[in-house]
N, CA, C and O of each residue as an XYZ file, in Angstrom:
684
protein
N      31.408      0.588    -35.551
C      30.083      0.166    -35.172
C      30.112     -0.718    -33.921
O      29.173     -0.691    -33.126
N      31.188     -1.504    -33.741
C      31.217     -2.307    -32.522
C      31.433     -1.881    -31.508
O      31.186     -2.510    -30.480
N      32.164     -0.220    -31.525
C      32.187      0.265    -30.545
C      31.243      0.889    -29.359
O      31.492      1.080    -28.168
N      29.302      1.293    -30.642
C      29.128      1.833    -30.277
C      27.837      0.571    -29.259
O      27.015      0.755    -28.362
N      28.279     -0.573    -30.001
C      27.521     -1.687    -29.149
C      28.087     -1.927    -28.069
O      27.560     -2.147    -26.979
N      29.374     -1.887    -28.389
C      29.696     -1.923    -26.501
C      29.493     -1.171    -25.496
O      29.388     -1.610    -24.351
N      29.423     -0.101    -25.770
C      28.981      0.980    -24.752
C      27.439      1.081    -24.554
O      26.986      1.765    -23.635
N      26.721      0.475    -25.319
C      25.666      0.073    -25.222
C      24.939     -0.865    -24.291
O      23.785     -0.848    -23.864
N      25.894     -1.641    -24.113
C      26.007     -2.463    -22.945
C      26.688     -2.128    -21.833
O      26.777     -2.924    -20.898
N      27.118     -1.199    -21.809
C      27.906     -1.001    -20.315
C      26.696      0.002    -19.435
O      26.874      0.060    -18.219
N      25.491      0.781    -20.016
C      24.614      1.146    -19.248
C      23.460      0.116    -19.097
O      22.766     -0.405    -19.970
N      23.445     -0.067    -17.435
C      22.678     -0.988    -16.882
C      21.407     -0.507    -16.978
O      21.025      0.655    -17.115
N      20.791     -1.526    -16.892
C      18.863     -1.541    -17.309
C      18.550     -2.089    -15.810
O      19.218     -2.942    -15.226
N      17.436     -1.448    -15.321
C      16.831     -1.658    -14.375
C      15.630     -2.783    -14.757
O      14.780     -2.454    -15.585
N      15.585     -4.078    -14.151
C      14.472     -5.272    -14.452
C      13.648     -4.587    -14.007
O      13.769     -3.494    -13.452
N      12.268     -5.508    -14.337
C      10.900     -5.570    -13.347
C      10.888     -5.636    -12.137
O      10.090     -5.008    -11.441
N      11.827     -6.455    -11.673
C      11.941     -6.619     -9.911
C      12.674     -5.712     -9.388
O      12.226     -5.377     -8.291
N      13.738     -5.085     -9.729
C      14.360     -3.685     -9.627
C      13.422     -2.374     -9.487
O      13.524     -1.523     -8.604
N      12.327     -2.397    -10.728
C      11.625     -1.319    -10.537
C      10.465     -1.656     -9.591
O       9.813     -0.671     -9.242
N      10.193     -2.473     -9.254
C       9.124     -3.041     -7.824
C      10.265     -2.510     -7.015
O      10.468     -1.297     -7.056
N      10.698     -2.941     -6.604
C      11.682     -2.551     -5.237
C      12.285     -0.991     -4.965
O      12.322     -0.606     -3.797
N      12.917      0.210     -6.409
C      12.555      1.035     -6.176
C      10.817      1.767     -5.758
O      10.625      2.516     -4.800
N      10.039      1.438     -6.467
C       9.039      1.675     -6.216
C       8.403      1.742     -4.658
O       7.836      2.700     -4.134
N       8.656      0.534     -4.140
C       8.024      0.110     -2.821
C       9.172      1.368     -1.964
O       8.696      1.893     -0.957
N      10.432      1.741     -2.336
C      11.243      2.739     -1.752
C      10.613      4.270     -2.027
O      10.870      5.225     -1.294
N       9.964      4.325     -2.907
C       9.552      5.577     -3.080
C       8.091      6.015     -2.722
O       7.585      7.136     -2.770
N       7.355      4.353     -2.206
C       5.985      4.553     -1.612
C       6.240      4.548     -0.426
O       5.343      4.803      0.378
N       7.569      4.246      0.011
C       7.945      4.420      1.592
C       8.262      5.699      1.896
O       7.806      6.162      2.942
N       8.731      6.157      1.421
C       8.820      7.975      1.377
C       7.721      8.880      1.184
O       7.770     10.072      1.486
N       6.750      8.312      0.687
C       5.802      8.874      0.447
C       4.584      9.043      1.732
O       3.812      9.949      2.045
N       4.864      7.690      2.259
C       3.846      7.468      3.350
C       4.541      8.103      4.628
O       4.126      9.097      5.222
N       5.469      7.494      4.895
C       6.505      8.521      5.620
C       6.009     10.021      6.049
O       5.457     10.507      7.037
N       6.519     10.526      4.725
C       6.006     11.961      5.023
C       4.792     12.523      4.992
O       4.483     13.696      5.199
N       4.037     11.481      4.683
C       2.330     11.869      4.916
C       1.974     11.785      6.307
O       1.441     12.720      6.905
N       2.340     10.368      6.978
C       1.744      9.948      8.008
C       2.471      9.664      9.187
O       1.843      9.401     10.213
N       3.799      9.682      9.186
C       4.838      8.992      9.984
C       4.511      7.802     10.959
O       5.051      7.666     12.057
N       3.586      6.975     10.445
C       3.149      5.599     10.946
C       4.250      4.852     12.146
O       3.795      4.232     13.107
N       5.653      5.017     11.926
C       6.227      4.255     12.690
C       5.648      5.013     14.131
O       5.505      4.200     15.044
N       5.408      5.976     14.370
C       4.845      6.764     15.962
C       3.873      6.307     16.034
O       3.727      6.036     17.225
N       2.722      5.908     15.300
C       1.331      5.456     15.576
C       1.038      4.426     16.499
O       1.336      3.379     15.924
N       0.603      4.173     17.650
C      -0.058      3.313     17.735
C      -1.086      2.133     17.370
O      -2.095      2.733     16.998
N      -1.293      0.966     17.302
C      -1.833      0.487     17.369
C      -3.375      0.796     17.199
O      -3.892      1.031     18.291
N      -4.529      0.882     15.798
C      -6.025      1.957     16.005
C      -6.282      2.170     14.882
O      -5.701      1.581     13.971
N      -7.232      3.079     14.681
C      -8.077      3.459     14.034
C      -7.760      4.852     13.702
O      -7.820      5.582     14.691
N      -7.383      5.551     12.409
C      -7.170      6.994     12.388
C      -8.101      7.359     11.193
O      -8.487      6.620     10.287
N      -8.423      8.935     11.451
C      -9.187      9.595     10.250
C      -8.338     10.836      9.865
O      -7.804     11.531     10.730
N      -8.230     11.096      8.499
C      -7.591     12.121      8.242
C      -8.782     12.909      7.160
O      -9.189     12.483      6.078
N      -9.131     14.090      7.816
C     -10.194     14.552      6.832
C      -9.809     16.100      6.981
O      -9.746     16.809      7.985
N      -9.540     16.415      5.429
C      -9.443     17.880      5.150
C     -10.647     18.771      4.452
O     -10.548     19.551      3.505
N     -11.605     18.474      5.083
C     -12.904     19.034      4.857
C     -13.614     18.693      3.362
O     -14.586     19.374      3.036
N     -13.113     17.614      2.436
C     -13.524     17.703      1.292
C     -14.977     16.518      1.683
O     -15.723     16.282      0.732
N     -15.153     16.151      2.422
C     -16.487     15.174      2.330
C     -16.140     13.764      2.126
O     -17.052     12.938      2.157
N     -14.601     13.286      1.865
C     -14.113     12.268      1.602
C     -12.944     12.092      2.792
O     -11.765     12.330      2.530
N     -13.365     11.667      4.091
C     -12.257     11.232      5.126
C     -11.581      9.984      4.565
O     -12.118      9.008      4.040
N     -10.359     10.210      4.775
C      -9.134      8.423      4.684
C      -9.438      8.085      6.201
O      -9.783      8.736      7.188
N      -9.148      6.767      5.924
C      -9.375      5.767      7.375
C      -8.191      5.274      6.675
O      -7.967      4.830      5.549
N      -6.990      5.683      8.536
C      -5.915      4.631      8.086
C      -5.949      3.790      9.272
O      -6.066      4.377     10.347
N      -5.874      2.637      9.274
C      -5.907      1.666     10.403
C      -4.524      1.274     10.481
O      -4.076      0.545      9.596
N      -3.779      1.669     11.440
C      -2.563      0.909     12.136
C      -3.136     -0.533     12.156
O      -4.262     -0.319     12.607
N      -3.073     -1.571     11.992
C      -3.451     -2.765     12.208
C      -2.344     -3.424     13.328
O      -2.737     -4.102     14.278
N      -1.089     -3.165     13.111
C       0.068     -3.891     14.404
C       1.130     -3.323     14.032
O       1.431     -3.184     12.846
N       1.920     -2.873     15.131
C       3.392     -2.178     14.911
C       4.103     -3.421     15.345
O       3.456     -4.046     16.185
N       5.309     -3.988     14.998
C       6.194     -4.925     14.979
C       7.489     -4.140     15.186
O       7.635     -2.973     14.824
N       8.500     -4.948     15.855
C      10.003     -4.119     15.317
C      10.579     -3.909     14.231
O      11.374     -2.973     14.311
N      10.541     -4.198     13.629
C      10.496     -4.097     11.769
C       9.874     -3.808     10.622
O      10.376     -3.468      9.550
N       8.138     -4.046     11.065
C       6.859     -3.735     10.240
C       6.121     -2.808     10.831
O       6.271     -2.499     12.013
N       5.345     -2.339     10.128
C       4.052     -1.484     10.340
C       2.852     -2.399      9.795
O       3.121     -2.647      8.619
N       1.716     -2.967     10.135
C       0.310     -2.963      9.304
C      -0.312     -1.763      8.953
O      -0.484     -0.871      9.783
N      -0.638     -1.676      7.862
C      -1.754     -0.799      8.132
C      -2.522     -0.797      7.022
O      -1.999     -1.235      5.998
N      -3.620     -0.417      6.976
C      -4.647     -0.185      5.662
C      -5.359      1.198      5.386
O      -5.839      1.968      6.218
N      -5.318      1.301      4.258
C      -5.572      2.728      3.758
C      -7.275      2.519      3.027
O      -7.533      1.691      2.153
N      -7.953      3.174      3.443
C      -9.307      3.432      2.519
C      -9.967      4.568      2.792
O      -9.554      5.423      3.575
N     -11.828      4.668      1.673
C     -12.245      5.927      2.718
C     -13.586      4.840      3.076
O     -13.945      3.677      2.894
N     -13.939      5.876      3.592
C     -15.730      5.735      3.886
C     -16.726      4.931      3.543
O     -17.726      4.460      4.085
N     -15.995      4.873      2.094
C     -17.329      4.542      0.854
C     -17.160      2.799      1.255
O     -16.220      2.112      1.655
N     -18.565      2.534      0.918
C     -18.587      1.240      1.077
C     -19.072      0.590     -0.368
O     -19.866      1.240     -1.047
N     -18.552     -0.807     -0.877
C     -18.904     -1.615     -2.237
C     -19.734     -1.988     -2.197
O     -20.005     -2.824     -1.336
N     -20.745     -1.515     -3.252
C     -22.298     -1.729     -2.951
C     -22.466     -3.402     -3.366
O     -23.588     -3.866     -3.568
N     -21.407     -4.124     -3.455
C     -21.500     -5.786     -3.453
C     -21.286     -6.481     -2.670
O     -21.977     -7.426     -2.287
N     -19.745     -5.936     -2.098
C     -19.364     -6.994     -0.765
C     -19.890     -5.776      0.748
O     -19.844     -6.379      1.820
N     -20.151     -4.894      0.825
C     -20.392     -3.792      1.575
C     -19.219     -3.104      2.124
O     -19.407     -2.114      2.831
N     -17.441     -3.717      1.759
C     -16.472     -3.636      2.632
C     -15.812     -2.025      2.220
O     -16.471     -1.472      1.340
N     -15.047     -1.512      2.551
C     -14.627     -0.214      1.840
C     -13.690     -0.249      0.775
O     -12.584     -0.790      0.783
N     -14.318      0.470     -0.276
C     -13.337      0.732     -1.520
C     -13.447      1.964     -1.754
O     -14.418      2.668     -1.476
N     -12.363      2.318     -2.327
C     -11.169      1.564     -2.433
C     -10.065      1.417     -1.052
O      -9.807      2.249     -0.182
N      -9.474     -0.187     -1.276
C      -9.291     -0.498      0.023
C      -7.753     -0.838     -0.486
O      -7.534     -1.441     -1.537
N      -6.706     -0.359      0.422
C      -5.121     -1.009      0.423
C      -4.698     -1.632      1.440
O      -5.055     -1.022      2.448
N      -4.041     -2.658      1.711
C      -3.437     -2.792      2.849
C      -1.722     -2.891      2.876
O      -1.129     -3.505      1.989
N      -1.157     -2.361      3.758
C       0.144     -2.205      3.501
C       0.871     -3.006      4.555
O       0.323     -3.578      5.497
N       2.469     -2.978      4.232
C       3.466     -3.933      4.750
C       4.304     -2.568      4.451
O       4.705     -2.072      3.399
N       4.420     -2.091      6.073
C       6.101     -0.588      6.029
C       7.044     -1.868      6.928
O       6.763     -2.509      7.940
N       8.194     -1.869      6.070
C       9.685     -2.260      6.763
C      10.464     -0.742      7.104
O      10.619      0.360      6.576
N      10.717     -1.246      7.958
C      11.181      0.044      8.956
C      12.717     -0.299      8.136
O      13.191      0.513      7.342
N      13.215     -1.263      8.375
C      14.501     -1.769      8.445
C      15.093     -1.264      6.981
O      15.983     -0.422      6.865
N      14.472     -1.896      5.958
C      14.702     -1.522      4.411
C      14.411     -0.070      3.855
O      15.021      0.373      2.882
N      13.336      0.719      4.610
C      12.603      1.447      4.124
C      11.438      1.342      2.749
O      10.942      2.226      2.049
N      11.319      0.186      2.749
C      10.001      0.111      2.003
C       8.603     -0.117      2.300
O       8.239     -0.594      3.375
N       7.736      0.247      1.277
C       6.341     -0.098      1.775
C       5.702     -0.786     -0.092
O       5.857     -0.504     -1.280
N       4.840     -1.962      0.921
C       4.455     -2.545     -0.059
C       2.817     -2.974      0.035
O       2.251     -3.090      1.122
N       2.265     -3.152     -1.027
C       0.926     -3.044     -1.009
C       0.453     -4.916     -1.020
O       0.614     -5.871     -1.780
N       0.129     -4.782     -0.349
C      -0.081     -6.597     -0.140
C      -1.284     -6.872     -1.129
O      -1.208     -7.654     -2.078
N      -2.220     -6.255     -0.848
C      -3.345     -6.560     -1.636
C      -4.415     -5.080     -1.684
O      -4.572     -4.319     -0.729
N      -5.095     -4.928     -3.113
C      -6.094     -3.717     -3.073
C      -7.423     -4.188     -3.453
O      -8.265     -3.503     -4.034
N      -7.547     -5.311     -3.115
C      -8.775     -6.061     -3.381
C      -9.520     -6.601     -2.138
O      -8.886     -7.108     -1.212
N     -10.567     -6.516     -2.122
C     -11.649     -6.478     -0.785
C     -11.778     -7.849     -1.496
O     -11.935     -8.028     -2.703
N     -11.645     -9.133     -0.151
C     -11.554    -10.157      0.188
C     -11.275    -11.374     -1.178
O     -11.825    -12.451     -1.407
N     -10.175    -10.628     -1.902
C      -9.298    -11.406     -2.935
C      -8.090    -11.179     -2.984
O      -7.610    -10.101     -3.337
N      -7.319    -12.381     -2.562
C      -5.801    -12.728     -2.438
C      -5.249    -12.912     -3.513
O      -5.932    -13.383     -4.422
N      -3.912    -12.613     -3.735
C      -3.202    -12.867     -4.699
C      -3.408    -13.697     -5.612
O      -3.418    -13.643     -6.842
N      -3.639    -14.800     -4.535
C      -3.966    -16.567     -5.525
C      -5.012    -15.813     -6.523
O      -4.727    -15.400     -7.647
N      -6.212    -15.725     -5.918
C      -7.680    -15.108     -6.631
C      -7.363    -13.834     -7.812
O      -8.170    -13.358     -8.611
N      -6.424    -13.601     -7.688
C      -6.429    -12.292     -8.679
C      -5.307    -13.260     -9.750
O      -5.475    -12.984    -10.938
N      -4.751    -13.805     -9.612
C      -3.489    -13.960    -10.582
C      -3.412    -15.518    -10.590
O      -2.667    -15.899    -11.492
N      -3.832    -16.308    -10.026
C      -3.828    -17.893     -9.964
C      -3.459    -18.236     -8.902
O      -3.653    -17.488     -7.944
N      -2.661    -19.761     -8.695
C      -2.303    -19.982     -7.575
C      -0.880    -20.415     -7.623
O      -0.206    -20.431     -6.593
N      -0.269    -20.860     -9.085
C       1.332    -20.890     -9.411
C       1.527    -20.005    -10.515
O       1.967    -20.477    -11.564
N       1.241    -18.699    -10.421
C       1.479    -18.071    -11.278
C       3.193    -17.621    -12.294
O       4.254    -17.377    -11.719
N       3.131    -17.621    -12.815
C       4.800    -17.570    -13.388
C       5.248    -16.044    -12.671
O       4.384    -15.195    -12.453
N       6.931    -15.777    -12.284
C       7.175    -15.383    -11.825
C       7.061    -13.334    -12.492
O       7.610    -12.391    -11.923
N       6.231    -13.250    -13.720
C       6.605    -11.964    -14.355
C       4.751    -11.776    -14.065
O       4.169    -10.693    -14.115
N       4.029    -13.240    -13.740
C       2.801    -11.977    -13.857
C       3.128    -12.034    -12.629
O       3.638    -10.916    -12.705
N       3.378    -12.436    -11.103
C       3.319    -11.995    -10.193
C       3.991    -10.773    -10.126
O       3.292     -9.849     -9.710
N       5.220    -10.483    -10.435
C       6.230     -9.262    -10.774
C       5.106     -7.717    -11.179
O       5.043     -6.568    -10.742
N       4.245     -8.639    -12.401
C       3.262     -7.595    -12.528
C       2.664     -6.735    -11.774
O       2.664     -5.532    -11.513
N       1.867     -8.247    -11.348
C       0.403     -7.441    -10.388
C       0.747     -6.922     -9.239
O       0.134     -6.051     -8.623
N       2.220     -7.716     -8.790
C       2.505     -6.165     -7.707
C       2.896     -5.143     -8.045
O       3.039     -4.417     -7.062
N       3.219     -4.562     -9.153
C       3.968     -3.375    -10.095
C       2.530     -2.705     -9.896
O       2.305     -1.784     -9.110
N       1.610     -3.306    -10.722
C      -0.012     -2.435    -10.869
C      -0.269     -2.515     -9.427
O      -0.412     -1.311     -9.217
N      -0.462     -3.186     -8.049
C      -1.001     -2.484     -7.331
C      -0.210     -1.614     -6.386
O      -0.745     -1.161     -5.374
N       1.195     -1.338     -6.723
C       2.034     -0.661     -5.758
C       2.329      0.919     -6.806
O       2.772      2.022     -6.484
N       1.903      0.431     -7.969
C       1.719      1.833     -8.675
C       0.622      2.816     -8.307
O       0.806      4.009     -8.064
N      -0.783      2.044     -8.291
C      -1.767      2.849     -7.638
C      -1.456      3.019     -6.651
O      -1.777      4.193     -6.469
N      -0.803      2.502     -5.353
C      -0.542      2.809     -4.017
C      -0.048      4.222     -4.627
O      -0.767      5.210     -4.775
N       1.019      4.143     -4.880
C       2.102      5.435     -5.097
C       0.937      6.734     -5.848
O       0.530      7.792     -5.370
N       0.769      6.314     -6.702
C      -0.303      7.695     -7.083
C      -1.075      7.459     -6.206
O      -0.459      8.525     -6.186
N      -1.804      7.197     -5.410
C      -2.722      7.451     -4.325
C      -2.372      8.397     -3.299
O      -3.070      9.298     -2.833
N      -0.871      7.978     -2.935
C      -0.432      8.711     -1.980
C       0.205     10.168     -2.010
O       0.340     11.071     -1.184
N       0.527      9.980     -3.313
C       0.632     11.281     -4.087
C      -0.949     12.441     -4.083
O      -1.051     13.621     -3.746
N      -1.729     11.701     -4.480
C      -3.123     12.495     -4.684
C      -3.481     12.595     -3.201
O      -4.267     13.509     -2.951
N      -3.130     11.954     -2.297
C      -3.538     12.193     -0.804
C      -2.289     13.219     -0.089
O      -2.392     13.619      1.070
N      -1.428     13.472     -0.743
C      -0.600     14.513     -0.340
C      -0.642     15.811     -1.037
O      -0.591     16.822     -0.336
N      -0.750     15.961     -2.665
C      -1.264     17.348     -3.147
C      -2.629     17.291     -2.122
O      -2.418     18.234     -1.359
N      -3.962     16.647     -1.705
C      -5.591     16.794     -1.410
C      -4.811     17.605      0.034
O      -5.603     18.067      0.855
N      -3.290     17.767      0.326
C      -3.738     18.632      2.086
C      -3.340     17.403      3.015
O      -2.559     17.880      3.838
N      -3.523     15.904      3.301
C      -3.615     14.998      4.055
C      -2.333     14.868      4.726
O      -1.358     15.245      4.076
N      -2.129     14.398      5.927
C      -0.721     14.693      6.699
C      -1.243     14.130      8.116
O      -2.281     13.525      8.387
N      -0.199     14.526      8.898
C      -0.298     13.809     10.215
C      -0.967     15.103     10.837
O      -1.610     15.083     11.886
N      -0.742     16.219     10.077
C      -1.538     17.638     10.924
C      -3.279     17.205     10.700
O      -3.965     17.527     11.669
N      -3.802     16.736      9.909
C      -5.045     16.509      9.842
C      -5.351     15.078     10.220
O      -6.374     14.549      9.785
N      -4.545     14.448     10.981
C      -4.977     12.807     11.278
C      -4.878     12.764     13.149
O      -4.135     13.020     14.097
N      -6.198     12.251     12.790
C      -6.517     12.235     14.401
C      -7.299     10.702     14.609
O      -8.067     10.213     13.781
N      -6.902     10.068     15.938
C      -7.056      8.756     16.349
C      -8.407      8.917     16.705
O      -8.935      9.954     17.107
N      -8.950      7.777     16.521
C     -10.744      7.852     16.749
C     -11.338      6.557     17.283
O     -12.544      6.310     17.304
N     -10.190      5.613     17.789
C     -10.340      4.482     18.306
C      -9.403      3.242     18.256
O      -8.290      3.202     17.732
N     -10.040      2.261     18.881
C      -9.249      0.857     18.469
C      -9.964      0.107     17.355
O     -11.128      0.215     16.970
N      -8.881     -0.756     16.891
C      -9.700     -1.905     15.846
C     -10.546     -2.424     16.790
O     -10.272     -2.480     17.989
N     -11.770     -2.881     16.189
C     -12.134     -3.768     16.446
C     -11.910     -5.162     16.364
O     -11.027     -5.433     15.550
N     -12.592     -6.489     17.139
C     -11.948     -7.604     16.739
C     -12.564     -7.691     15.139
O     -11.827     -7.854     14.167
N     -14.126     -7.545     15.045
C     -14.401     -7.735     13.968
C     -13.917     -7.043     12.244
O     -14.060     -7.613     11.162
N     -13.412     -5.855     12.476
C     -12.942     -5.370     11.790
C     -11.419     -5.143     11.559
O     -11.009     -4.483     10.605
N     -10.433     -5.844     12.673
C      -9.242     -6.016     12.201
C      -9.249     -7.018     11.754
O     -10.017     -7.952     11.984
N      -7.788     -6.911     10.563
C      -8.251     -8.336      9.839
C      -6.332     -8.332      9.735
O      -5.738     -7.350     10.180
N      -5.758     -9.185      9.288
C      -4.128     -9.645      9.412
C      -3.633     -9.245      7.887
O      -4.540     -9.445      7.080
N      -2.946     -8.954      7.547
C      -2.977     -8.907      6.151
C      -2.790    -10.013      5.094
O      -2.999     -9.922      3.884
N      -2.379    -11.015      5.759
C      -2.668    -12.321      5.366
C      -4.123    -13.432      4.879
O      -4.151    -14.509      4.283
N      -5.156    -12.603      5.432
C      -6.175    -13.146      6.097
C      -7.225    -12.139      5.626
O      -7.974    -12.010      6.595
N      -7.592    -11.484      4.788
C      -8.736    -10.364      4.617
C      -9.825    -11.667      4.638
O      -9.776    -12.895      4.693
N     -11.000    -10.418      4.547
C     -12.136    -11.275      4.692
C     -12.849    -11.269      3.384
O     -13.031    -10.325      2.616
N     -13.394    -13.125      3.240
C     -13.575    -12.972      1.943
C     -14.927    -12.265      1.449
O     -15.669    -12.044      2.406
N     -15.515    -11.798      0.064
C     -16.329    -11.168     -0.213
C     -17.550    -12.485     -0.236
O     -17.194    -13.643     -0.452
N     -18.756    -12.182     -0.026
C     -19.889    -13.206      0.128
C     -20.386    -13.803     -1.237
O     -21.292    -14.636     -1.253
């Protein structure tokens, strides 16, 4: 019987922070081959495959290491007026990951989860919003969406770029 506890222990378990970090590796692959963002410029893009629902991806700033950018469509929240559903992302070129900073129209981390939150719900709530990232990008890659259907349609504006640090809050 002791034997079969030891071998029991010799296969490693992947933590919570393990599976965040694959994760953010497999939403980097995902976006990757949807959009290849690291070529993008700096703007405003629409990717619409005729269903009546265009994505707006905004390059927000290319860095040597990062990408900004934010993912939404059209639709606007009939409360704060801003677009939902709204993502904003953090691509490391360097690591190959992508991570979802926030999917909440003008509520920060603090606002969703506290402001010293213990280290497993933060672990969480980025698990839940980098999970929807990942099925999102999934459902935006079976819907047809790609760099063949994404075409540039401008610059940010000042008023409408926002830092990903910094969204704007809801009224």
């Amino acid at each position: 019987m002791s034997s079969i506890t030891a071998r029991t222990a010799l296969v490693p378990r992947l933590n919570r922070l393990g599976w965040l970090m694959a994760l953010y590796a497999e939403n980097h692959a995902r976006l990757v081959r949807l959009f290849q963002p690291r070529g993008l410029p700096a703007g405003r893009y629409i990717s619409d495959i005729g269903d009546g629902l265009a994505l707006h991806v905004d390059v927000i700033e290319q860095h040597a290491y990062t990408t900004e950018l934010r993912l939404t469509y059209g639709i606007a929240d009939p409360v704060t007026g801003e677009p939902d559903p709204s993502a904003f992302l953090r691509l490391y070129h360097d690591t190959r990951q992508l991570e979802a900073t926030h999917c909440y129209v003008g509520r920060r981390w603090q606002d969703a989860i506290g402001m010293f939150p213990p280290p497993a719900r933060l672990i969480g709530h980025r698990l839940r919003m980098n999970t929807f990232l990942g099925k999102w990008l999934e459902y935006l890659a079976e819907r047809g969406h790609g760099i063949a259907t994404l075409r540039r349609v401008g610059d940010l504006s000042s008023a409408s770029s926002q830092t990903l640090d910094e969204p704007k809050s809801a009224p």
